[in-house]
């Protein structure tokens, strides 16, 4: 998980397409680590919550690119990885389980 947090710290400082493409291999390693963790959590959650059975990770994991069309912040990439485990996948509005991985800059910083 250290490589995931390290990559996310770097993207915060270098949130541009040129840097991202030059570090794509590092991104892929971080994303694969996050996907492995998410799949492990999904597999275990499917044993606890029968509504999640049959759900596939590809339907739950959020993309890393940001939609900047209507945002004042034009940074092209997110500073976190996220997955939403809910029957029907991430596009469903309803109660589910959300995992968000993002390094905090200091102990006083809050998620929100």
mmCIF file of C-alpha atoms in Angstrom:
data_model
loop_
_atom_site.group_PDB
_atom_site.id
_atom_site.type_symbol
_atom_site.label_atom_id
_atom_site.label_comp_id
_atom_site.label_asym_id
_atom_site.label_seq_id
_atom_site.Cartn_x
_atom_site.Cartn_y
_atom_site.Cartn_z
ATOM 1 C CA UNK A 1 0.000 0.000 0.000
ATOM 2 C CA UNK A 2 3.020 2.296 0.437
ATOM 3 C CA UNK A 3 3.477 2.479 -3.347
ATOM 4 C CA UNK A 4 -0.175 3.508 -3.749
ATOM 5 C CA UNK A 5 0.167 6.342 -1.242
ATOM 6 C CA UNK A 6 3.514 7.364 -2.746
ATOM 7 C CA UNK A 7 2.007 7.606 -6.230
ATOM 8 C CA UNK A 8 -0.976 9.581 -4.940
ATOM 9 C CA UNK A 9 1.343 12.043 -3.183
ATOM 10 C CA UNK A 10 3.256 12.503 -6.448
ATOM 11 C CA UNK A 11 0.135 13.036 -8.569
ATOM 12 C CA UNK A 12 -0.986 15.742 -6.166
ATOM 13 C CA UNK A 13 2.224 17.644 -6.887
ATOM 14 C CA UNK A 14 2.319 16.806 -10.622
ATOM 15 C CA UNK A 15 -1.300 16.674 -11.722
ATOM 16 C CA UNK A 16 -0.790 17.092 -15.469
ATOM 17 C CA UNK A 17 -0.994 14.841 -18.504
ATOM 18 C CA UNK A 18 2.699 14.970 -19.412
ATOM 19 C CA UNK A 19 3.836 13.820 -15.964
ATOM 20 C CA UNK A 20 1.127 11.161 -15.823
ATOM 21 C CA UNK A 21 2.116 9.638 -19.168
ATOM 22 C CA UNK A 22 5.789 9.617 -18.154
ATOM 23 C CA UNK A 23 4.837 7.744 -14.950
ATOM 24 C CA UNK A 24 2.137 5.467 -16.383
ATOM 25 C CA UNK A 25 3.920 2.286 -15.220
ATOM 26 C CA UNK A 26 3.969 3.613 -11.647
ATOM 27 C CA UNK A 27 0.253 4.431 -11.937
ATOM 28 C CA UNK A 28 -0.512 0.925 -13.239
ATOM 29 C CA UNK A 29 1.331 -0.687 -10.310
ATOM 30 C CA UNK A 30 -0.516 1.519 -7.798
ATOM 31 C CA UNK A 31 -3.877 0.911 -9.482
ATOM 32 C CA UNK A 32 -3.298 -2.859 -9.592
ATOM 33 C CA UNK A 33 -2.437 -2.875 -5.885
ATOM 34 C CA UNK A 34 -5.640 -0.953 -5.157
ATOM 35 C CA UNK A 35 -7.646 -3.290 -7.397
ATOM 36 C CA UNK A 36 -6.208 -6.360 -5.623
ATOM 37 C CA UNK A 37 -7.154 -4.908 -2.227
ATOM 38 C CA UNK A 38 -10.616 -3.978 -3.507
ATOM 39 C CA UNK A 39 -11.183 -7.454 -4.943
ATOM 40 C CA UNK A 40 -10.158 -9.039 -1.649
ATOM 41 C CA UNK A 41 -12.599 -6.792 0.220
ATOM 42 C CA UNK A 42 -15.384 -7.483 -2.298
ATOM 43 C CA UNK A 43 -14.852 -11.240 -2.033
ATOM 44 C CA UNK A 44 -15.061 -11.105 1.764
ATOM 45 C CA UNK A 45 -18.031 -8.737 1.736
ATOM 46 C CA UNK A 46 -19.913 -11.103 -0.602
ATOM 47 C CA UNK A 47 -19.730 -13.738 2.150
ATOM 48 C CA UNK A 48 -21.296 -11.289 4.621
ATOM 49 C CA UNK A 49 -23.755 -9.424 2.390
ATOM 50 C CA UNK A 50 -25.653 -11.713 -0.016
ATOM 51 C CA UNK A 51 -26.845 -8.690 -2.049
ATOM 52 C CA UNK A 52 -23.264 -8.241 -3.291
ATOM 53 C CA UNK A 53 -23.018 -11.762 -4.701
ATOM 54 C CA UNK A 54 -22.419 -11.723 -8.437
ATOM 55 C CA UNK A 55 -21.084 -8.163 -8.324
ATOM 56 C CA UNK A 56 -17.866 -7.658 -10.301
ATOM 57 C CA UNK A 57 -15.122 -5.227 -9.343
ATOM 58 C CA UNK A 58 -15.091 -3.598 -12.802
ATOM 59 C CA UNK A 59 -18.618 -2.340 -12.086
ATOM 60 C CA UNK A 60 -17.581 -0.780 -8.775
ATOM 61 C CA UNK A 61 -14.201 0.879 -9.225
ATOM 62 C CA UNK A 62 -14.067 4.559 -10.129
ATOM 63 C CA UNK A 63 -11.963 5.900 -12.967
ATOM 64 C CA UNK A 64 -8.897 7.984 -12.158
ATOM 65 C CA UNK A 65 -9.573 10.724 -14.697
ATOM 66 C CA UNK A 66 -11.632 13.674 -13.508
ATOM 67 C CA UNK A 67 -14.505 15.227 -15.423
ATOM 68 C CA UNK A 68 -13.353 18.840 -15.474
ATOM 69 C CA UNK A 69 -16.024 20.270 -17.789
ATOM 70 C CA UNK A 70 -17.966 22.054 -15.059
ATOM 71 C CA UNK A 71 -15.236 22.387 -12.443
ATOM 72 C CA UNK A 72 -13.072 25.387 -11.610
ATOM 73 C CA UNK A 73 -10.298 22.893 -10.751
ATOM 74 C CA UNK A 74 -8.971 21.700 -14.118
ATOM 75 C CA UNK A 75 -6.542 19.104 -12.698
ATOM 76 C CA UNK A 76 -7.064 16.084 -14.988
ATOM 77 C CA UNK A 77 -6.594 13.353 -12.381
ATOM 78 C CA UNK A 78 -8.030 12.514 -9.002
ATOM 79 C CA UNK A 79 -5.813 12.421 -5.915
ATOM 80 C CA UNK A 80 -7.413 9.238 -4.641
ATOM 81 C CA UNK A 81 -8.584 5.777 -5.618
ATOM 82 C CA UNK A 82 -12.163 4.810 -4.863
ATOM 83 C CA UNK A 83 -14.504 1.853 -5.091
ATOM 84 C CA UNK A 84 -18.216 1.645 -4.260
ATOM 85 C CA UNK A 85 -19.605 -1.785 -3.450
ATOM 86 C CA UNK A 86 -23.352 -1.678 -4.004
ATOM 87 C CA UNK A 87 -25.741 -4.102 -5.724
ATOM 88 C CA UNK A 88 -25.824 -3.085 -9.382
ATOM 89 C CA UNK A 89 -22.490 -1.256 -9.334
ATOM 90 C CA UNK A 90 -21.244 2.264 -8.731
ATOM 91 C CA UNK A 91 -23.879 3.971 -10.904
ATOM 92 C CA UNK A 92 -26.699 2.807 -8.637
ATOM 93 C CA UNK A 93 -27.987 5.293 -6.089
ATOM 94 C CA UNK A 94 -28.378 3.490 -2.801
ATOM 95 C CA UNK A 95 -26.712 2.299 0.335
ATOM 96 C CA UNK A 96 -23.415 0.525 -0.135
ATOM 97 C CA UNK A 97 -19.807 0.336 0.997
ATOM 98 C CA UNK A 98 -17.287 2.960 -0.144
ATOM 99 C CA UNK A 99 -13.502 2.687 0.081
ATOM 100 C CA UNK A 100 -11.455 5.832 -0.535
ATOM 101 C CA UNK A 101 -7.637 5.768 -0.410
ATOM 102 C CA UNK A 102 -5.914 9.159 -0.239
ATOM 103 C CA UNK A 103 -2.853 10.255 1.710
ATOM 104 C CA UNK A 104 -3.419 13.046 4.224
ATOM 105 C CA UNK A 105 -0.970 15.939 4.243
ATOM 106 C CA UNK A 106 -1.123 16.315 8.003
ATOM 107 C CA UNK A 107 -2.856 14.869 11.035
ATOM 108 C CA UNK A 108 -5.400 17.725 11.102
ATOM 109 C CA UNK A 109 -6.659 17.086 7.561
ATOM 110 C CA UNK A 110 -10.086 15.499 7.317
ATOM 111 C CA UNK A 111 -11.866 13.529 4.624
ATOM 112 C CA UNK A 112 -14.810 15.388 3.269
#
